[in-house]
Amino acid sequence: MKRDINIFEFPLNLGLKKKDHETEPGVKKLPEWLRKFDFHRAINPNNIFRLEAPEYSMELDQESRVLNAKAIIKYAKEQADFITKNHQENTFNIMLGGDCSILIGTAIALKKLGNFGLFYLDGHTDYIPVHLSETAAAAGMDLAIITGFGHEKLTHINGLNPYFSEENIYCVGNAETDDKEYVDQILNSNIKYFDLDRLRKNGFGRTAEDFLTMINSKSLDGFFIHLDVDVLNDQLMPAVDSRMEDGIDYENLREILQPLINSPLCFGIEITVLDPDYDENGMYTQALAKNLIQIIKNKED
């Protein structure tokens, strides 16, 4: 990569519902865990910015019926201001979660900065209304929220609804395809949708190139990449909140991400949901860090 790089750390876990055996979701430890495996050193960013997150809670918002909605909204506003204050022109931004609800704050920031597209690479669609959610957790509804599908408390922060237009989004990699009602939500949207089977048929690199063609044809100001590591095959990355057996491998990940990251229109990428509590010796994280470093820095083995 020829551009300068900044790392933003957003260790938020309020978008997940803790499991019965957990004190709290461990995804908040992701930035430090990647640092332990030399991610930060190898990336060698110009700056590392960090916005501390509030303590974990399990407060169900009575209006929106979304878990921890009030605290998530407050953090999203702070995060958006933090990004707009610290981002720099011609710099690639790496956002480290945290859970997927950190996308809300980034989406608000990008809405303030212009008209952006989104490449949503995830093992789930995260595009459902709250009544279809088994957990009421925002991380499982974040794609819906940022496109204006949900309660206005979350979708209309600072009067900016929608943060992303559905027509400017690719949702790629969903492996949760056996629930018709779940999948129907995104099929009935204007989002360009590639479940795992369609992604494989279309081709990983071709899907990325098609997205770039769309971005250029619409003269958008740029685009952002969301990467939930649960899009990876479970054998490669089981240390996630919601495991799916099927998924892509690291070669597929490189084919998808390389052309996107190499584009000067790419504002950056967020990396979410890896939980160090489920990777005690760091075996899975070490492989992820190695591959992401190679992809971002455009290096071979």
GROMACS .gro file of C-alpha atoms in nm:
model
  301
    1MET     CA    1   0.000   0.000   0.000
    2LYS     CA    2   0.133   0.340  -0.103
    3ARG     CA    3  -0.096   0.543   0.123
    4ASP     CA    4  -0.034   0.628   0.487
    5ILE     CA    5  -0.230   0.419   0.738
    6ASN     CA    6  -0.406   0.510   1.062
    7ILE     CA    7  -0.550   0.262   1.311
    8PHE     CA    8  -0.864   0.343   1.510
    9GLU     CA    9  -0.950   0.122   1.809
   10PHE     CA   10  -1.316   0.097   1.909
   11PRO     CA   11  -1.337  -0.176   2.177
   12LEU     CA   12  -1.716  -0.178   2.202
   13ASN     CA   13  -1.904  -0.493   2.304
   14LEU     CA   14  -2.248  -0.346   2.381
   15GLY     CA   15  -2.384  -0.468   2.047
   16LEU     CA   16  -2.372  -0.832   2.159
   17LYS     CA   17  -2.575  -1.027   2.411
   18LYS     CA   18  -2.343  -1.214   2.643
   19LYS     CA   19  -2.371  -1.590   2.657
   20ASP     CA   20  -2.475  -1.756   2.982
   21HIS     CA   21  -2.120  -1.864   3.067
   22GLU     CA   22  -1.968  -1.522   2.987
   23THR     CA   23  -1.916  -1.223   3.213
   24GLU     CA   24  -1.922  -1.011   2.900
   25PRO     CA   25  -1.837  -1.061   2.531
   26GLY     CA   26  -1.459  -1.071   2.489
   27VAL     CA   27  -1.456  -0.891   2.154
   28LYS     CA   28  -1.354  -0.571   2.332
   29LYS     CA   29  -1.006  -0.725   2.373
   30LEU     CA   30  -0.950  -0.751   1.996
   31PRO     CA   31  -0.720  -0.447   1.953
   32GLU     CA   32  -0.482  -0.558   2.228
   33TRP     CA   33  -0.495  -0.918   2.105
   34LEU     CA   34  -0.395  -0.817   1.752
   35ARG     CA   35  -0.122  -0.598   1.896
   36LYS     CA   36   0.014  -0.902   2.082
   37PHE     CA   37   0.056  -1.079   1.748
   38ASP     CA   38   0.243  -0.784   1.593
   39PHE     CA   39  -0.042  -0.653   1.379
   40HIS     CA   40   0.019  -0.291   1.477
   41ARG     CA   41   0.396  -0.317   1.441
   42ALA     CA   42   0.374  -0.475   1.096
   43ILE     CA   43   0.111  -0.229   0.973
   44ASN     CA   44   0.327   0.056   1.106
   45PRO     CA   45   0.053   0.322   1.112
   46ASN     CA   46   0.117   0.695   1.130
   47ASN     CA   47  -0.122   0.716   1.423
   48ILE     CA   48  -0.314   0.491   1.657
   49PHE     CA   49  -0.634   0.649   1.785
   50ARG     CA   50  -0.847   0.488   2.056
   51LEU     CA   51  -1.193   0.570   2.187
   52GLU     CA   52  -1.265   0.388   2.511
   53ALA     CA   53  -1.602   0.217   2.531
   54PRO     CA   54  -1.848   0.215   2.823
   55GLU     CA   55  -1.872  -0.084   3.053
   56TYR     CA   56  -2.080  -0.377   2.938
   57SER     CA   57  -2.446  -0.392   3.034
   58MET     CA   58  -2.763  -0.579   2.943
   59GLU     CA   59  -3.013  -0.294   2.931
   60LEU     CA   60  -3.306  -0.349   2.697
   61ASP     CA   61  -3.429  -0.019   2.554
   62GLN     CA   62  -3.806  -0.010   2.592
   63GLU     CA   63  -3.871   0.207   2.285
   64SER     CA   64  -3.652   0.038   2.026
   65ARG     CA   65  -3.645  -0.307   2.195
   66VAL     CA   66  -3.271  -0.313   2.115
   67LEU     CA   67  -3.019  -0.416   2.379
   68ASN     CA   68  -2.810  -0.126   2.511
   69ALA     CA   69  -2.951   0.111   2.248
   70LYS     CA   70  -2.901   0.425   2.456
   71ALA     CA   71  -2.532   0.357   2.523
   72ILE     CA   72  -2.471   0.244   2.163
   73ILE     CA   73  -2.621   0.567   2.028
   74LYS     CA   74  -2.408   0.777   2.263
   75TYR     CA   75  -2.092   0.592   2.160
   76ALA     CA   76  -2.182   0.614   1.790
   77LYS     CA   77  -2.209   0.992   1.815
   78GLU     CA   78  -1.874   1.013   1.993
   79GLN     CA   79  -1.717   0.773   1.744
   80ALA     CA   80  -1.842   0.971   1.445
   81ASP     CA   81  -1.698   1.293   1.586
   82PHE     CA   82  -1.374   1.113   1.673
   83ILE     CA   83  -1.332   0.986   1.316
   84THR     CA   84  -1.416   1.316   1.148
   85LYS     CA   85  -1.175   1.497   1.380
   86ASN     CA   86  -0.883   1.259   1.331
   87HIS     CA   87  -0.911   1.124   0.977
   88GLN     CA   88  -0.665   1.261   0.722
   89GLU     CA   89  -0.681   1.298   0.346
   90ASN     CA   90  -0.531   1.019   0.135
   91THR     CA   91  -0.497   0.793   0.440
   92PHE     CA   92  -0.623   0.435   0.472
   93ASN     CA   93  -0.811   0.378   0.798
   94ILE     CA   94  -0.823   0.049   0.988
   95MET     CA   95  -1.103   0.033   1.245
   96LEU     CA   96  -1.063  -0.240   1.507
   97GLY     CA   97  -1.367  -0.356   1.706
   98GLY     CA   98  -1.533  -0.450   1.907
   99ASP     CA   99  -1.850  -0.589   1.766
  100CYS     CA  100  -2.030  -0.499   1.444
  101SER     CA  101  -2.225  -0.214   1.601
  102ILE     CA  102  -1.914   0.004   1.561
  103LEU     CA  103  -2.029   0.036   1.199
  104ILE     CA  104  -2.300   0.277   1.313
  105GLY     CA  105  -2.054   0.541   1.428
  106THR     CA  106  -1.837   0.500   1.119
  107ALA     CA  107  -2.145   0.523   0.896
  108ILE     CA  108  -2.250   0.851   1.057
  109ALA     CA  109  -1.897   0.989   1.007
  110LEU     CA  110  -1.896   0.891   0.641
  111LYS     CA  111  -2.240   1.043   0.586
  112LYS     CA  112  -2.098   1.370   0.718
  113LEU     CA  113  -1.798   1.340   0.486
  114GLY     CA  114  -1.984   1.264   0.164
  115ASN     CA  115  -2.167   0.993  -0.027
  116PHE     CA  116  -2.003   0.654   0.030
  117GLY     CA  117  -2.060   0.293  -0.067
  118LEU     CA  118  -2.021  -0.010   0.157
  119PHE     CA  119  -1.876  -0.357   0.091
  120TYR     CA  120  -2.027  -0.568   0.370
  121LEU     CA  121  -1.831  -0.892   0.406
  122ASP     CA  122  -1.991  -1.102   0.677
  123GLY     CA  123  -2.108  -1.455   0.752
  124HIS     CA  124  -2.453  -1.310   0.822
  125THR     CA  125  -2.665  -1.041   0.656
  126ASP     CA  126  -2.734  -0.852   0.980
  127TYR     CA  127  -3.030  -0.708   0.793
  128ILE     CA  128  -3.336  -0.787   1.004
  129PRO     CA  129  -3.593  -0.600   1.214
  130VAL     CA  130  -3.573  -0.640   1.589
  131HIS     CA  131  -3.874  -0.873   1.608
  132LEU     CA  132  -3.679  -1.134   1.409
  133SER     CA  133  -3.375  -1.110   1.636
  134GLU     CA  134  -3.332  -1.383   1.897
  135THR     CA  135  -3.097  -1.161   2.101
  136ALA     CA  136  -3.218  -0.802   2.037
  137ALA     CA  137  -2.848  -0.723   1.989
  138ALA     CA  138  -2.751  -0.437   1.757
  139ALA     CA  139  -2.454  -0.625   1.609
  140GLY     CA  140  -2.700  -0.862   1.444
  141MET     CA  141  -2.898  -0.575   1.293
  142ASP     CA  142  -2.630  -0.321   1.205
  143LEU     CA  143  -2.670  -0.339   0.827
  144ALA     CA  144  -3.042  -0.274   0.872
  145ILE     CA  145  -2.977   0.016   1.109
  146ILE     CA  146  -2.731   0.199   0.886
  147THR     CA  147  -2.971   0.184   0.590
  148GLY     CA  148  -3.265   0.321   0.787
  149PHE     CA  149  -3.443  -0.010   0.854
  150GLY     CA  150  -3.527  -0.006   1.224
  151HIS     CA  151  -3.627   0.226   1.507
  152GLU     CA  152  -3.553   0.592   1.437
  153LYS     CA  153  -3.359   0.625   1.762
  154LEU     CA  154  -3.084   0.421   1.596
  155THR     CA  155  -3.146   0.493   1.229
  156HIS     CA  156  -3.193   0.871   1.251
  157ILE     CA  157  -2.904   0.983   1.474
  158ASN     CA  158  -2.826   1.351   1.417
  159GLY     CA  159  -3.101   1.355   1.152
  160LEU     CA  160  -2.882   1.173   0.900
  161ASN     CA  161  -3.104   0.879   0.797
  162PRO     CA  162  -2.997   0.677   0.602
  163TYR     CA  163  -2.625   0.667   0.671
  164PHE     CA  164  -2.571   0.450   0.360
  165SER     CA  165  -2.807   0.414   0.064
  166GLU     CA  166  -2.903   0.053  -0.001
  167GLU     CA  167  -2.828   0.094  -0.372
  168ASN     CA  168  -2.462   0.161  -0.284
  169ILE     CA  169  -2.409  -0.157  -0.080
  170TYR     CA  170  -2.286  -0.508  -0.157
  171CYS     CA  171  -2.369  -0.763   0.117
  172VAL     CA  172  -2.136  -1.057   0.062
  173GLY     CA  173  -2.073  -1.395   0.227
  174ASN     CA  174  -2.387  -1.484   0.420
  175ALA     CA  175  -2.386  -1.850   0.520
  176GLU     CA  176  -2.710  -1.840   0.717
  177THR     CA  177  -2.933  -1.933   0.425
  178ASP     CA  178  -3.166  -2.194   0.571
  179ASP     CA  179  -3.403  -1.940   0.734
  180LYS     CA  180  -3.630  -1.808   0.459
  181GLU     CA  181  -3.776  -1.524   0.665
  182TYR     CA  182  -3.425  -1.410   0.758
  183VAL     CA  183  -3.301  -1.411   0.399
  184ASP     CA  184  -3.621  -1.259   0.260
  185GLN     CA  185  -3.547  -0.935   0.444
  186ILE     CA  186  -3.240  -0.858   0.237
  187LEU     CA  187  -3.386  -1.004  -0.083
  188ASN     CA  188  -3.665  -0.748  -0.053
  189SER     CA  189  -3.416  -0.461  -0.015
  190ASN     CA  190  -3.218  -0.273  -0.280
  191ILE     CA  191  -2.887  -0.409  -0.151
  192LYS     CA  192  -2.680  -0.615  -0.396
  193TYR     CA  193  -2.672  -0.952  -0.221
  194PHE     CA  194  -2.430  -1.241  -0.266
  195ASP     CA  195  -2.476  -1.532  -0.028
  196LEU     CA  196  -2.184  -1.772   0.001
  197ASP     CA  197  -2.299  -1.994  -0.286
  198ARG     CA  198  -2.361  -1.702  -0.523
  199LEU     CA  199  -2.028  -1.546  -0.423
  200ARG     CA  200  -1.844  -1.863  -0.519
  201LYS     CA  201  -2.027  -1.885  -0.850
  202ASN     CA  202  -1.967  -1.519  -0.937
  203GLY     CA  203  -1.603  -1.534  -0.831
  204PHE     CA  204  -1.433  -1.358  -0.541
  205GLY     CA  205  -1.220  -1.118  -0.743
  206ARG     CA  206  -1.497  -1.054  -0.994
  207THR     CA  207  -1.740  -0.961  -0.717
  208ALA     CA  208  -1.493  -0.704  -0.585
  209GLU     CA  209  -1.434  -0.566  -0.935
  210ASP     CA  210  -1.811  -0.544  -0.998
  211PHE     CA  211  -1.845  -0.343  -0.677
  212LEU     CA  212  -1.567  -0.106  -0.784
  213THR     CA  213  -1.736  -0.060  -1.119
  214MET     CA  214  -2.056   0.036  -0.939
  215ILE     CA  215  -1.871   0.286  -0.715
  216ASN     CA  216  -1.707   0.451  -1.015
  217SER     CA  217  -2.022   0.454  -1.227
  218LYS     CA  218  -2.206   0.647  -0.955
  219SER     CA  219  -1.915   0.886  -0.891
  220LEU     CA  220  -1.933   0.818  -0.518
  221ASP     CA  221  -1.687   0.989  -0.285
  222GLY     CA  222  -1.548   0.653  -0.180
  223PHE     CA  223  -1.639   0.333   0.001
  224PHE     CA  224  -1.579   0.144   0.321
  225ILE     CA  225  -1.523  -0.228   0.391
  226HIS     CA  226  -1.688  -0.410   0.680
  227LEU     CA  227  -1.516  -0.739   0.768
  228ASP     CA  228  -1.673  -0.964   1.028
  229VAL     CA  229  -1.425  -1.248   1.067
  230ASP     CA  230  -1.712  -1.497   1.102
  231VAL     CA  231  -1.722  -1.492   0.721
  232LEU     CA  232  -1.422  -1.724   0.740
  233ASN     CA  233  -1.464  -2.100   0.748
  234ASP     CA  234  -1.518  -2.224   1.104
  235GLN     CA  235  -1.204  -2.438   1.089
  236LEU     CA  236  -1.002  -2.122   1.025
  237MET     CA  237  -1.186  -1.890   1.263
  238PRO     CA  238  -1.404  -2.042   1.535
  239ALA     CA  239  -1.329  -1.760   1.782
  240VAL     CA  240  -1.641  -1.558   1.701
  241ASP     CA  241  -1.976  -1.480   1.861
  242SER     CA  242  -2.197  -1.659   1.610
  243ARG     CA  243  -2.021  -1.950   1.441
  244MET     CA  244  -2.113  -2.077   1.095
  245GLU     CA  245  -1.963  -2.401   0.967
  246ASP     CA  246  -1.918  -2.288   0.608
  247GLY     CA  247  -1.725  -1.984   0.496
  248ILE     CA  248  -1.442  -1.852   0.283
  249ASP     CA  249  -1.071  -1.931   0.320
  250TYR     CA  250  -0.776  -1.691   0.332
  251GLU     CA  251  -0.703  -1.716  -0.039
  252ASN     CA  252  -1.065  -1.617  -0.108
  253LEU     CA  253  -1.028  -1.330   0.137
  254ARG     CA  254  -0.722  -1.204  -0.046
  255GLU     CA  255  -0.900  -1.226  -0.383
  256ILE     CA  256  -1.188  -1.017  -0.249
  257LEU     CA  257  -1.000  -0.760  -0.043
  258GLN     CA  258  -0.690  -0.694  -0.253
  259PRO     CA  259  -0.860  -0.499  -0.536
  260LEU     CA  260  -1.080  -0.313  -0.287
  261ILE     CA  261  -0.796  -0.208  -0.057
  262ASN     CA  262  -0.578  -0.110  -0.353
  263SER     CA  263  -0.842   0.135  -0.472
  264PRO     CA  264  -0.767   0.499  -0.384
  265LEU     CA  265  -1.140   0.538  -0.316
  266CYS     CA  266  -1.126   0.296  -0.021
  267PHE     CA  267  -1.167   0.495   0.301
  268GLY     CA  268  -1.071   0.192   0.507
  269ILE     CA  269  -1.177  -0.135   0.666
  270GLU     CA  270  -1.324  -0.239   0.997
  271ILE     CA  271  -1.238  -0.574   1.156
  272THR     CA  272  -1.490  -0.709   1.404
  273VAL     CA  273  -1.611  -0.992   1.628
  274LEU     CA  274  -1.293  -1.191   1.687
  275ASP     CA  275  -1.316  -1.293   2.053
  276PRO     CA  276  -0.979  -1.366   2.220
  277ASP     CA  277  -1.157  -1.560   2.495
  278TYR     CA  278  -1.218  -1.836   2.239
  279ASP     CA  279  -0.861  -1.836   2.108
  280GLU     CA  280  -0.656  -1.889   2.422
  281ASN     CA  281  -0.324  -1.967   2.255
  282GLY     CA  282  -0.379  -1.722   1.970
  283MET     CA  283  -0.353  -1.981   1.694
  284TYR     CA  284  -0.647  -1.846   1.495
  285THR     CA  285  -0.564  -1.481   1.558
  286GLN     CA  286  -0.204  -1.529   1.449
  287ALA     CA  287  -0.318  -1.666   1.113
  288LEU     CA  288  -0.570  -1.386   1.070
  289ALA     CA  289  -0.315  -1.118   1.154
  290LYS     CA  290  -0.060  -1.265   0.916
  291ASN     CA  291  -0.305  -1.276   0.627
  292LEU     CA  292  -0.448  -0.929   0.690
  293ILE     CA  293  -0.100  -0.779   0.708
  294GLN     CA  294  -0.011  -0.939   0.375
  295ILE     CA  295  -0.333  -0.817   0.214
  296ILE     CA  296  -0.317  -0.463   0.349
  297LYS     CA  297   0.053  -0.418   0.285
  298ASN     CA  298   0.019  -0.601  -0.048
  299LYS     CA  299   0.291  -0.852   0.032
  300GLU     CA  300   0.331  -1.217  -0.054
  301ASP     CA  301   0.449  -1.492   0.183
   0.00000   0.00000   0.00000
